């Protein structure tokens, strides 16, 4: 705890909140300066995440705030899973931001401050080592997301935002009830300390503790939009502006992350082993089914992308519920690819719909601060369009479709194949077969509507002008596509990483040893 | 004391849920506030109920005769956060009322 590199763990939290505070001091008209600060911050965040991920290959890094030892002090834990999610956030955040800088950041006030605050909340939720700080970071993330959902204003956004905020406020109350029940029964909120106490014999209040965990689980399942708690997701994500929707795709993955982390840490072994697994499996399958039906019924691309986010969440939940390590590893790999592809799809959809209904003029809430991005001056880049925009958008669309449907030769297929072989290698339980069946049907169910929407978008003649794509927007899309292709080319490395992540997660004593000075009992 | 506190929490929660399911946005806000009260009292109660016990350890104090300070810290944090978010929700509510011209949660009057 003395070398400067040890303090790198806290950077993903401190840097964005400092930059976000700085944004508030700058005048709303200095959009270029704001964009530059924002881009620099996000780039540094991605670099930090990569360095942390490299560091966690050797050993997880534990950061004790104020050097107070756990469980009395607050700890940040950067392990393989956290580092993987940080990198994912960094990539998606940078792409969404670059896309937004082209023009969306001027569609309403304080976009950059909210965006950086959201990144701070997400990073904090991945890094924190105790439940109450998880709540605080969750609230920071949600508060920023409320602002981002409303970014750009307009009736649909405000209507969707109203539901979104109400649902998430209720989820936060569930979170608090769960956390306080856990504290009341176990006397600690540090995750490692909880795992250590659970590894002993079951206490007298085990039932109450499990009830608390179930209430807490409901809060996270609302966040990752598991059926039947996820009806809010599709209207909200499809109403949000494109860069906001792209970064919101990572928000449901925060819920997934917490469910994966806590169920393996607290219920992997010990007194309450396997708690909630059946529910997760059934809920995951139902989510995949609901998402597939939703995507089949979707009539525009943003809605289809929102349901794709849902399917990807359901897949990880169901894979976690099977209890198979190989399946979970494949699911984590699939999660990375599908989140990036869904984010890219939100961006593509905006470009495609841009030509169709020009100046989707919306009523401004903050009339004095509202700058219409469509009649801006030379700062808007859409005029200098890249030729053959349609071809580029079409190619990107094809890539996204293959990634989300999980068809060869792209990374989505690698993840699904890893899940299938992991399950087929084990005992041929009806559980494994039903999972394979549902996932295969959902592949087909994703492919059909996306192809139909693609044909409508690219081949059917239409009156409006062809979609134009600015340089920055192209860069954002190209970046996401490159990462998707990279995941495909180096799929073996990626799977090896997730394999070792799951092996680390499956051994809670190692986590306890790393975090608590006294070590495991 | 236990029965009074649990009845109070129960009453707050029940009224909160009922209001939350009402069709007007203002009722939803009030319902959320009442539910927040219930949850905050619940967090507080999770530190066990004590009367006249100091929340801080003194040298030689009997550990069984102090109030647990952690839930008090938690409830303070939760209070501030929920207060701020309720205020934010009120702003969105007003924006929705202004833009849709209706205070129904769906943004339009039923049957309209």
Coordinates of C-alpha atoms in Angstrom, one line a residue:
Chain A
X1 CA 0.0 0.0 0.0
X2 CA 2.8 2.4 -0.7
X3 CA 3.7 2.2 -4.4
X4 CA 1.8 4.7 -6.6
X5 CA 0.5 1.8 -8.7
X6 CA -1.3 0.5 -5.7
X7 CA -3.6 3.5 -5.8
X8 CA -4.7 2.7 -9.4
X9 CA -7.6 0.8 -8.0
X10 CA -9.3 3.9 -6.8
X11 CA -8.7 5.9 -10.0
X12 CA -11.8 4.5 -11.9
X13 CA -14.0 6.1 -9.1
X14 CA -12.1 9.3 -8.2
X15 CA -11.2 10.4 -11.7
X16 CA -14.7 10.6 -13.3
X17 CA -16.3 12.2 -10.2
X18 CA -13.6 14.9 -10.2
X19 CA -14.0 15.5 -13.9
X20 CA -17.8 15.5 -13.5
X21 CA -17.5 18.2 -10.8
X22 CA -15.2 20.2 -13.1
X23 CA -17.9 20.1 -15.8
X24 CA -20.4 21.8 -13.6
X25 CA -18.0 24.8 -13.2
X26 CA -17.7 25.2 -17.0
X27 CA -20.3 27.2 -19.0
X28 CA -22.7 25.1 -21.1
X29 CA -21.5 26.9 -24.2
X30 CA -17.9 25.6 -24.0
X31 CA -18.9 22.3 -25.5
X32 CA -15.6 21.6 -27.2
X33 CA -13.6 22.0 -23.9
X34 CA -16.1 19.8 -22.1
X35 CA -16.0 17.2 -24.8
X36 CA -12.2 17.2 -24.7
X37 CA -12.1 16.7 -20.9
X38 CA -14.7 14.0 -21.1
X39 CA -12.9 12.1 -23.8
X40 CA -9.6 12.4 -22.0
X41 CA -11.2 11.1 -18.8
X42 CA -12.8 8.2 -20.5
X43 CA -9.7 7.2 -22.3
X44 CA -7.7 7.2 -19.1
X45 CA -10.5 5.1 -17.5
X46 CA -10.2 2.5 -20.3
X47 CA -6.4 2.5 -19.9
X48 CA -6.6 2.1 -16.1
X49 CA -9.1 -0.7 -16.5
X50 CA -6.7 -2.5 -18.9
X51 CA -3.8 -2.1 -16.5
X52 CA -5.9 -3.4 -13.7
X53 CA -7.0 -6.3 -15.7
X54 CA -3.4 -7.1 -16.5
X55 CA -2.5 -6.8 -12.8
X56 CA -5.3 -9.1 -11.7
X57 CA -4.0 -11.9 -14.0
X58 CA -1.4 -12.4 -11.2
X59 CA -3.4 -11.6 -8.1
X60 CA -6.5 -9.6 -7.1
X61 CA -5.7 -6.2 -5.8
X62 CA -7.3 -5.1 -2.5
X63 CA -7.4 -1.4 -1.7
X64 CA -8.1 -0.3 1.8
X65 CA -9.5 3.2 2.0
X66 CA -7.7 5.2 4.6
X67 CA -5.7 2.0 5.3
X68 CA -8.4 0.7 7.7
X69 CA -8.4 -3.0 7.7
X70 CA -11.5 -4.9 6.6
X71 CA -14.1 -5.6 7.9
X72 CA -14.1 -2.3 9.8
X73 CA -12.8 -0.2 7.0
X74 CA -14.1 0.1 3.5
X75 CA -12.3 -2.0 0.8
X76 CA -12.2 -1.9 -3.0
X77 CA -11.5 -5.2 -4.6
X78 CA -10.2 -5.5 -8.1
X79 CA -10.3 -9.1 -9.1
X80 CA -10.7 -10.8 -12.5
X81 CA -14.5 -10.4 -12.7
X82 CA -14.4 -6.7 -11.6
X83 CA -11.5 -5.9 -14.0
X84 CA -13.3 -7.6 -16.9
X85 CA -16.4 -5.5 -16.3
X86 CA -14.3 -2.4 -15.9
X87 CA -12.8 -3.0 -19.3
X88 CA -16.2 -3.6 -20.8
X89 CA -17.5 -0.3 -19.3
X90 CA -14.4 1.5 -20.5
X91 CA -14.8 0.3 -24.1
X92 CA -18.6 0.9 -24.3
X93 CA -18.3 4.3 -22.5
X94 CA -15.6 5.5 -24.8
X95 CA -17.6 4.5 -27.9
X96 CA -20.8 6.0 -26.6
X97 CA -19.0 9.2 -25.7
X98 CA -17.3 9.6 -29.1
X99 CA -20.6 9.0 -30.8
X100 CA -22.3 11.6 -28.5
X101 CA -19.6 14.2 -29.1
X102 CA -20.5 14.3 -32.8
X103 CA -23.7 16.0 -31.8
X104 CA -25.9 14.4 -29.2
X105 CA -24.1 16.0 -26.3
X106 CA -25.5 19.3 -27.3
X107 CA -29.1 18.1 -27.3
X108 CA -29.5 19.1 -23.6
X109 CA -27.7 20.5 -20.7
X110 CA -25.0 18.8 -18.6
X111 CA -24.6 15.6 -20.7
X112 CA -20.9 15.2 -19.9
X113 CA -21.3 15.6 -16.2
X114 CA -24.1 13.1 -16.0
X115 CA -22.2 10.7 -18.3
X116 CA -19.0 10.8 -16.2
X117 CA -21.1 10.4 -13.0
X118 CA -22.7 7.3 -14.5
X119 CA -19.3 5.8 -15.3
X120 CA -18.2 6.6 -11.7
X121 CA -21.2 4.8 -10.3
X122 CA -20.8 1.8 -12.5
X123 CA -17.1 1.5 -11.8
X124 CA -17.7 1.8 -8.1
X125 CA -20.3 -0.9 -8.1
X126 CA -17.9 -3.2 -9.8
X127 CA -15.0 -2.5 -7.4
X128 CA -16.7 -2.2 -4.0
X129 CA -16.2 -4.9 -1.4
X130 CA -19.1 -4.2 0.8
X131 CA -22.9 -4.1 0.4
X132 CA -23.7 -0.7 1.6
X133 CA -21.2 1.0 -0.6
X134 CA -22.7 -1.0 -3.4
X135 CA -26.0 0.7 -2.6
X136 CA -24.4 4.1 -2.7
X137 CA -22.7 3.5 -6.0
X138 CA -25.9 2.0 -7.3
X139 CA -27.7 5.2 -6.4
X140 CA -25.1 7.4 -8.0
X141 CA -25.3 5.4 -11.2
X142 CA -29.1 5.4 -11.2
X143 CA -29.4 9.1 -10.4
X144 CA -27.1 9.9 -13.4
X145 CA -29.0 7.4 -15.6
X146 CA -32.3 9.2 -14.8
X147 CA -30.8 12.4 -16.2
X148 CA -29.4 10.6 -19.2
X149 CA -32.7 8.9 -20.0
X150 CA -34.3 12.3 -20.1
X151 CA -31.4 13.8 -22.2
X152 CA -32.8 15.4 -25.3
X153 CA -36.2 15.8 -23.7
X154 CA -39.4 15.1 -25.5
X155 CA -42.7 13.5 -24.5
X156 CA -41.8 9.9 -25.0
X157 CA -38.6 10.3 -23.0
X158 CA -40.3 11.9 -20.1
X159 CA -43.1 9.3 -20.1
X160 CA -40.6 6.5 -20.2
X161 CA -38.4 8.2 -17.6
X162 CA -41.3 8.5 -15.2
X163 CA -41.8 4.8 -15.1
X164 CA -38.1 4.1 -15.1
X165 CA -37.5 6.3 -12.1
X166 CA -40.5 5.0 -10.2
X167 CA -39.5 1.3 -10.7
X168 CA -35.9 2.0 -9.8
X169 CA -36.8 3.9 -6.7
X170 CA -38.8 0.9 -5.5
X171 CA -35.9 -1.4 -6.4
X172 CA -33.7 0.8 -4.2
X173 CA -36.1 0.3 -1.3
X174 CA -35.9 -3.5 -1.8
X175 CA -32.1 -3.1 -1.8
X176 CA -32.2 -1.3 1.5
X177 CA -34.5 -3.8 3.2
X178 CA -32.3 -6.6 2.0
X179 CA -29.1 -5.0 3.2
X180 CA -30.5 -4.1 6.6
X181 CA -31.9 -7.7 7.1
X182 CA -28.5 -9.0 6.2
X183 CA -26.8 -6.6 8.7
X184 CA -29.4 -7.5 11.4
X185 CA -28.7 -11.2 11.1
X186 CA -25.0 -11.3 10.3
X187 CA -23.7 -8.1 11.9
X188 CA -21.5 -7.2 8.9
X189 CA -21.9 -5.9 5.4
X190 CA -18.4 -6.7 4.1
X191 CA -18.8 -9.3 1.4
X192 CA -15.7 -11.2 2.4
X193 CA -16.7 -11.2 6.1
X194 CA -20.2 -12.4 5.2
X195 CA -18.6 -15.3 3.2
X196 CA -16.4 -16.2 6.1
X197 CA -19.3 -16.2 8.6
X198 CA -21.4 -18.3 6.2
X199 CA -18.7 -20.9 5.8
X200 CA -19.4 -21.9 9.5
X201 CA -22.4 -23.9 10.6
X202 CA -25.8 -22.3 10.0
X203 CA -26.8 -19.9 12.7
X204 CA -30.2 -19.6 14.4
X205 CA -31.2 -16.8 12.0
X206 CA -30.2 -18.5 8.8
X207 CA -33.8 -18.3 7.5
X208 CA -34.0 -14.6 8.1
X209 CA -30.6 -14.1 6.4
X210 CA -31.8 -16.0 3.4
X211 CA -35.0 -13.9 3.3
X212 CA -32.8 -10.8 3.3
X213 CA -30.7 -12.2 0.4
X214 CA -33.8 -12.9 -1.5
X215 CA -35.2 -9.4 -1.0
X216 CA -31.7 -8.1 -2.1
X217 CA -31.8 -10.4 -5.1
X218 CA -35.2 -8.9 -6.2
X219 CA -33.6 -5.5 -6.3
X220 CA -30.8 -6.7 -8.6
X221 CA -33.2 -8.8 -10.7
X222 CA -35.3 -5.6 -11.3
X223 CA -32.1 -3.9 -12.4
X224 CA -31.1 -6.7 -14.8
X225 CA -34.7 -6.8 -16.0
X226 CA -35.3 -10.5 -15.3
X227 CA -38.8 -11.6 -16.1
X228 CA -41.3 -10.7 -14.6
X229 CA -39.5 -7.6 -13.1
X230 CA -38.2 -6.2 -16.4
X231 CA -41.2 -4.7 -18.2
X232 CA -39.7 -1.2 -17.8
X233 CA -36.6 -1.9 -19.8
X234 CA -37.7 -1.9 -23.4
X235 CA -39.8 1.3 -23.3
X236 CA -37.0 3.1 -21.4
X237 CA -34.1 2.0 -23.6
X238 CA -35.9 2.6 -26.8
X239 CA -37.0 6.1 -25.8
X240 CA -33.5 7.2 -24.6
X241 CA -31.2 9.0 -27.0
X242 CA -28.8 6.7 -28.8
X243 CA -25.5 7.3 -26.8
X244 CA -27.5 7.2 -23.6
X245 CA -29.1 3.9 -24.6
X246 CA -25.7 2.5 -25.5
X247 CA -24.3 3.2 -22.1
X248 CA -27.5 2.1 -20.4
X249 CA -26.8 -1.4 -21.8
X250 CA -24.0 -1.7 -19.3
X251 CA -26.4 -0.8 -16.4
X252 CA -28.4 -4.1 -16.6
X253 CA -25.0 -5.9 -16.6
X254 CA -24.2 -4.3 -13.2
X255 CA -27.2 -6.2 -11.8
X256 CA -25.9 -9.4 -13.5
X257 CA -22.5 -8.8 -12.0
X258 CA -23.8 -8.4 -8.5
X259 CA -26.0 -11.5 -8.8
X260 CA -23.0 -13.6 -10.1
X261 CA -20.6 -12.2 -7.5
X262 CA -22.9 -12.6 -4.5
X263 CA -24.3 -16.0 -5.4
X264 CA -20.9 -17.5 -5.9
X265 CA -19.3 -15.8 -2.9
X266 CA -22.1 -16.4 -0.4
X267 CA -23.9 -19.4 -1.7
X268 CA -21.1 -21.3 -3.5
X269 CA -20.3 -23.4 -0.4
X270 CA -21.2 -23.4 3.3
X271 CA -24.4 -23.3 5.2
X272 CA -26.7 -21.8 2.5
X273 CA -25.0 -23.4 -0.6
X274 CA -27.1 -23.4 -3.8
X275 CA -29.6 -20.8 -2.4
X276 CA -31.8 -19.4 -5.1
X277 CA -30.2 -21.3 -7.9
X278 CA -33.4 -22.8 -9.1
X279 CA -35.1 -19.4 -9.1
X280 CA -32.2 -17.9 -11.1
X281 CA -32.4 -20.7 -13.7
X282 CA -36.2 -20.5 -14.1
X283 CA -36.1 -16.7 -14.1
X284 CA -33.2 -16.7 -16.7
X285 CA -35.1 -19.0 -19.0
X286 CA -38.3 -16.9 -18.7
X287 CA -36.3 -13.8 -19.4
X288 CA -34.8 -15.3 -22.6
X289 CA -38.3 -16.4 -23.7
X290 CA -39.8 -13.0 -23.0
X291 CA -37.0 -11.2 -24.7
X292 CA -37.3 -13.4 -27.7
X293 CA -41.0 -12.8 -28.0
X294 CA -40.4 -9.1 -27.5
X295 CA -37.7 -9.0 -30.2
X296 CA -40.0 -10.9 -32.6
X297 CA -42.7 -8.3 -32.1
X298 CA -40.3 -5.3 -32.3
X299 CA -41.2 -2.9 -35.1
X300 CA -38.1 -0.7 -34.9
X301 CA -34.4 -1.4 -34.3
X302 CA -34.0 0.4 -30.9
X303 CA -36.8 -1.7 -29.4
X304 CA -35.2 -4.9 -30.9
X305 CA -31.8 -3.8 -29.4
X306 CA -33.5 -3.3 -26.0
X307 CA -34.9 -6.8 -26.0
X308 CA -31.5 -8.1 -27.1
X309 CA -30.1 -6.6 -23.9
X310 CA -32.7 -8.5 -22.0
X311 CA -31.9 -11.9 -23.7
X312 CA -28.3 -11.5 -22.9
X313 CA -29.1 -10.8 -19.2
X314 CA -31.4 -13.8 -19.1
X315 CA -28.7 -16.1 -20.7
X316 CA -26.2 -15.3 -17.9
X317 CA -28.8 -15.7 -15.2
X318 CA -29.8 -19.1 -16.5
X319 CA -26.2 -20.2 -17.0
X320 CA -25.5 -19.2 -13.4
X321 CA -28.6 -21.2 -12.3
X322 CA -27.3 -24.4 -14.0
X323 CA -24.4 -24.4 -11.5
X324 CA -22.0 -25.5 -14.2
X325 CA -18.7 -23.7 -14.2
X326 CA -18.1 -24.2 -17.9
X327 CA -21.5 -22.8 -18.8
X328 CA -21.0 -19.7 -16.6
X329 CA -17.6 -19.1 -18.2
X330 CA -19.2 -19.2 -21.7
X331 CA -22.0 -17.0 -20.5
X332 CA -19.5 -14.4 -19.2
X333 CA -17.8 -14.4 -22.6
X334 CA -21.1 -14.1 -24.3
X335 CA -22.1 -11.2 -22.0
X336 CA -19.1 -9.1 -23.1
X337 CA -19.7 -9.6 -26.8
X338 CA -23.5 -9.2 -26.6
X339 CA -23.3 -6.0 -24.5
X340 CA -20.9 -4.4 -27.1
X341 CA -23.1 -5.6 -30.0
X342 CA -26.3 -4.3 -28.4
X343 CA -24.6 -1.0 -27.7
X344 CA -23.5 -0.7 -31.3
X345 CA -27.0 -1.6 -32.4
X346 CA -28.5 1.3 -30.5
X347 CA -26.0 3.6 -32.3
X348 CA -26.7 2.1 -35.7
X349 CA -30.4 2.4 -35.2
X350 CA -30.1 6.1 -34.6
X351 CA -28.1 6.6 -37.8
X352 CA -30.7 4.6 -39.8
X353 CA -33.7 6.5 -38.4
X354 CA -32.0 9.8 -38.8
X355 CA -32.8 10.1 -42.5
X356 CA -36.4 9.0 -42.0
X357 CA -37.9 11.6 -39.6
X358 CA -35.7 14.7 -39.8
X359 CA -35.6 16.9 -36.8
X360 CA -37.6 14.8 -34.5
X361 CA -38.3 18.1 -32.8
X362 CA -39.0 17.8 -29.2
X363 CA -40.3 20.2 -26.6
X364 CA -37.6 21.5 -24.3
X365 CA -37.9 21.3 -20.6
X366 CA -35.0 23.7 -20.1
X367 CA -35.8 26.1 -22.9
X368 CA -33.0 28.5 -22.0
X369 CA -30.3 25.8 -22.1
X370 CA -31.6 23.8 -24.9
X371 CA -29.5 23.7 -28.1
X372 CA -31.1 21.9 -31.0
X373 CA -28.3 19.6 -32.3
X374 CA -29.9 19.7 -35.7
X375 CA -29.5 23.4 -36.4
X376 CA -26.1 23.9 -34.8
X377 CA -23.3 25.7 -36.5
X378 CA -20.2 24.3 -38.1
X379 CA -19.5 22.2 -35.0
X380 CA -21.9 19.6 -36.3
X381 CA -20.1 17.2 -38.5
X382 CA -23.0 15.5 -40.3
X383 CA -22.5 17.7 -43.4
X384 CA -19.1 16.1 -44.2
X385 CA -20.5 12.6 -44.6
X386 CA -18.3 9.7 -45.3
X387 CA -19.2 8.2 -48.7
X388 CA -20.8 4.8 -48.8
X389 CA -22.3 5.4 -45.4
X390 CA -25.0 2.9 -46.2
X391 CA -22.4 0.2 -46.9
X392 CA -20.6 0.9 -43.6
X393 CA -23.8 0.9 -41.6
X394 CA -25.0 -2.2 -43.4
X395 CA -21.8 -4.1 -42.6
X396 CA -22.0 -3.0 -38.9
X397 CA -25.6 -4.1 -38.8
X398 CA -24.7 -7.5 -40.1
X399 CA -21.9 -7.9 -37.6
X400 CA -24.3 -6.9 -34.7
X401 CA -26.9 -9.3 -35.9
X402 CA -24.5 -12.2 -36.0
X403 CA -23.1 -11.4 -32.6
X404 CA -26.5 -11.1 -30.9
X405 CA -28.0 -14.2 -32.6
X406 CA -24.8 -16.1 -31.7
X407 CA -24.2 -17.4 -35.2
X408 CA -20.8 -18.5 -36.5
X409 CA -18.2 -17.2 -37.2
X410 CA -18.4 -14.4 -34.6
X411 CA -17.8 -14.3 -30.9
X412 CA -21.4 -14.7 -29.9
X413 CA -21.2 -18.2 -31.3
X414 CA -18.1 -19.0 -29.4
X415 CA -19.7 -18.0 -26.2
X416 CA -22.9 -20.0 -26.9
X417 CA -20.8 -23.0 -28.0
X418 CA -18.8 -22.9 -24.8
X419 CA -22.1 -22.9 -22.8
X420 CA -23.4 -25.9 -24.8
X421 CA -20.3 -28.0 -24.6
X422 CA -20.0 -27.2 -20.9
X423 CA -23.5 -28.4 -20.2
X424 CA -23.4 -31.3 -22.6
X425 CA -20.2 -32.5 -21.0
X426 CA -21.8 -32.8 -17.6
X427 CA -24.7 -35.0 -16.6
X428 CA -27.4 -34.9 -19.2
X429 CA -30.0 -33.4 -16.9
X430 CA -33.3 -32.2 -18.3
X431 CA -32.2 -28.7 -16.9
X432 CA -29.2 -28.7 -19.3
X433 CA -31.3 -29.7 -22.3
X434 CA -34.1 -27.2 -21.6
X435 CA -31.4 -24.5 -21.4
X436 CA -29.8 -25.6 -24.7
X437 CA -33.3 -25.7 -26.3
X438 CA -34.4 -22.3 -25.2
X439 CA -31.1 -20.7 -26.2
X440 CA -31.2 -22.2 -29.6
X441 CA -34.7 -21.1 -30.2
X442 CA -33.8 -17.6 -29.0
X443 CA -30.9 -17.5 -31.5
X444 CA -33.4 -18.1 -34.3
X445 CA -35.9 -15.7 -32.7
X446 CA -33.2 -13.0 -32.7
X447 CA -32.0 -13.6 -36.2
X448 CA -35.4 -13.4 -37.9
X449 CA -36.6 -10.0 -36.7
X450 CA -33.2 -8.4 -37.1
X451 CA -32.9 -9.6 -40.6
X452 CA -36.4 -8.3 -41.3
X453 CA -35.6 -5.0 -39.8
X454 CA -32.3 -4.9 -41.8
X455 CA -34.2 -5.5 -45.0
X456 CA -36.6 -2.7 -44.2
X457 CA -33.7 -0.4 -43.3
X458 CA -31.4 -1.1 -46.2
X459 CA -33.1 -2.6 -49.1
X460 CA -36.7 -1.3 -49.2
X461 CA -36.7 2.0 -51.2
X462 CA -37.8 5.0 -49.2
X463 CA -38.4 8.7 -49.8
X464 CA -36.1 10.3 -47.3
X465 CA -32.4 11.0 -47.8
X466 CA -29.8 8.3 -47.3
X467 CA -28.4 8.1 -43.8
X468 CA -25.3 10.2 -43.4
X469 CA -22.7 9.3 -40.8
X470 CA -20.2 11.7 -39.3
X471 CA -16.5 10.9 -38.9
X472 CA -16.7 10.6 -35.1
X473 CA -19.8 8.5 -35.3
X474 CA -18.0 6.2 -37.7
X475 CA -15.0 6.0 -35.4
X476 CA -17.3 5.0 -32.5
X477 CA -19.0 2.3 -34.5
X478 CA -15.7 1.1 -36.0
X479 CA -14.2 0.8 -32.6
X480 CA -17.0 -1.3 -31.2
X481 CA -16.9 -3.5 -34.4
X482 CA -13.1 -4.0 -34.0
X483 CA -13.5 -5.1 -30.4
X484 CA -16.2 -7.6 -31.5
X485 CA -13.9 -8.9 -34.2
X486 CA -11.0 -9.0 -31.8
X487 CA -13.1 -11.1 -29.4
X488 CA -13.8 -13.5 -32.3
X489 CA -10.2 -13.8 -33.4
X490 CA -8.8 -14.2 -29.9
X491 CA -11.8 -16.1 -28.6
X492 CA -9.6 -18.8 -27.1
X493 CA -7.7 -16.2 -25.0
X494 CA -11.0 -14.7 -23.9
X495 CA -12.5 -18.0 -22.9
X496 CA -9.3 -18.9 -21.0
X497 CA -9.7 -15.6 -19.1
X498 CA -13.4 -16.3 -18.2
X499 CA -12.5 -19.9 -17.3
X500 CA -10.0 -18.7 -14.8
X501 CA -12.4 -16.0 -13.6
X502 CA -15.0 -18.6 -12.8
X503 CA -12.5 -20.9 -11.1
X504 CA -11.5 -17.9 -8.9
X505 CA -15.1 -17.1 -8.2
X506 CA -15.9 -20.7 -7.3
X507 CA -13.4 -20.6 -4.4
X508 CA -14.8 -18.0 -1.9
X509 CA -12.0 -18.8 0.6
X510 CA -9.5 -17.3 -1.8
X511 CA -11.5 -14.1 -1.9
X512 CA -11.8 -14.0 1.9
X513 CA -8.1 -14.6 2.3
X514 CA -7.3 -11.8 -0.1
X515 CA -9.6 -9.2 1.6
X516 CA -9.4 -10.0 5.3
X517 CA -6.1 -9.8 7.1
X518 CA -6.9 -12.7 9.4
X519 CA -7.6 -14.9 6.4
X520 CA -10.1 -17.7 6.2
X521 CA -11.2 -19.6 9.3
Chain B
X1 CA -42.1 -0.8 22.2
X2 CA -41.5 -3.5 19.6
X3 CA -45.2 -3.8 18.8
X4 CA -45.6 -0.1 18.4
X5 CA -42.6 0.2 16.0
X6 CA -43.6 -2.8 13.9
X7 CA -47.2 -1.5 13.6
X8 CA -45.9 1.9 12.6
X9 CA -43.6 0.4 9.9
X10 CA -46.4 -1.8 8.7
X11 CA -48.9 1.1 8.5
X12 CA -46.4 3.2 6.6
X13 CA -45.6 0.4 4.2
X14 CA -49.2 -0.5 3.6
X15 CA -50.3 3.1 2.9
X16 CA -47.2 3.5 0.7
X17 CA -48.0 0.5 -1.4
X18 CA -51.6 1.5 -1.7
X19 CA -50.7 5.0 -2.9
X20 CA -48.0 3.7 -5.2
X21 CA -50.7 1.7 -7.1
X22 CA -52.9 4.8 -7.5
X23 CA -53.2 6.3 -11.0
X24 CA -52.0 9.9 -10.3
X25 CA -48.4 10.8 -10.3
X26 CA -48.6 12.8 -7.1
X27 CA -50.1 9.9 -5.2
X28 CA -47.1 7.8 -6.5
X29 CA -44.7 10.4 -5.0
X30 CA -46.4 10.4 -1.7
X31 CA -46.5 6.6 -1.7
X32 CA -42.8 6.5 -2.4
X33 CA -42.1 8.9 0.5
X34 CA -44.2 6.8 2.9
X35 CA -42.4 3.6 1.8
X36 CA -39.1 5.4 2.3
X37 CA -40.2 6.2 5.9
X38 CA -41.1 2.6 6.5
X39 CA -37.8 1.3 5.1
X40 CA -35.7 3.9 7.1
X41 CA -37.5 2.9 10.3
X42 CA -36.9 -0.8 9.4
X43 CA -33.1 -0.2 8.9
X44 CA -33.0 1.6 12.3
X45 CA -34.8 -1.3 13.9
X46 CA -32.2 -3.7 12.5
X47 CA -29.7 -2.3 15.1
X48 CA -32.0 -3.7 17.8
X49 CA -34.2 -1.5 20.0
X50 CA -32.5 0.1 23.0
X51 CA -33.6 2.9 25.3
X52 CA -31.1 5.4 26.7
X53 CA -28.1 3.5 25.4
X54 CA -25.2 5.5 24.0
X55 CA -24.2 4.7 20.4
X56 CA -20.5 4.9 21.1
X57 CA -18.2 2.5 23.0
X58 CA -16.5 3.8 26.1
X59 CA -13.6 2.1 27.8
X60 CA -15.0 -0.6 29.9
X61 CA -18.6 -0.3 28.7
X62 CA -20.8 -3.3 28.5
X63 CA -21.2 -4.2 24.8
X64 CA -24.7 -5.4 25.4
X65 CA -25.8 -2.0 26.7
X66 CA -24.9 0.2 23.7
X67 CA -26.9 1.1 20.6
X68 CA -25.4 -0.2 17.3
X69 CA -24.1 2.9 15.5
X70 CA -23.8 1.2 12.1
X71 CA -27.6 1.2 11.2
X72 CA -27.8 4.8 12.3
X73 CA -25.1 5.7 9.9
X74 CA -26.8 3.6 7.2
X75 CA -30.2 5.2 7.8
X76 CA -28.6 8.7 7.5
X77 CA -27.1 7.8 4.1
X78 CA -30.3 6.2 2.9
X79 CA -32.4 9.2 4.1
X80 CA -30.3 11.7 2.2
X81 CA -30.3 9.6 -1.0
X82 CA -34.0 8.9 -1.0
X83 CA -34.8 12.5 -0.2
X84 CA -32.7 13.7 -3.1
X85 CA -34.2 11.2 -5.5
X86 CA -37.8 12.0 -4.4
X87 CA -37.0 15.7 -5.2
X88 CA -35.7 14.6 -8.6
X89 CA -38.8 12.5 -9.2
X90 CA -41.0 15.5 -8.4
X91 CA -39.2 17.5 -11.2
X92 CA -39.8 14.8 -13.7
X93 CA -43.4 14.6 -12.5
X94 CA -43.8 18.3 -13.2
X95 CA -42.2 18.0 -16.6
X96 CA -44.5 15.1 -17.5
X97 CA -47.5 17.1 -16.3
X98 CA -46.4 20.1 -18.3
X99 CA -45.7 18.2 -21.5
X100 CA -48.5 15.7 -21.6
X101 CA -51.1 17.9 -19.9
X102 CA -52.2 15.1 -17.7
X103 CA -51.1 13.9 -14.2
X104 CA -52.0 10.3 -15.0
X105 CA -49.0 7.9 -14.7
X106 CA -49.6 6.8 -18.3
X107 CA -49.3 10.4 -19.5
X108 CA -52.9 10.4 -20.8
X109 CA -56.3 10.3 -19.2
X110 CA -57.9 6.8 -19.3
X111 CA -60.3 6.6 -22.3
X112 CA -58.9 9.7 -23.9

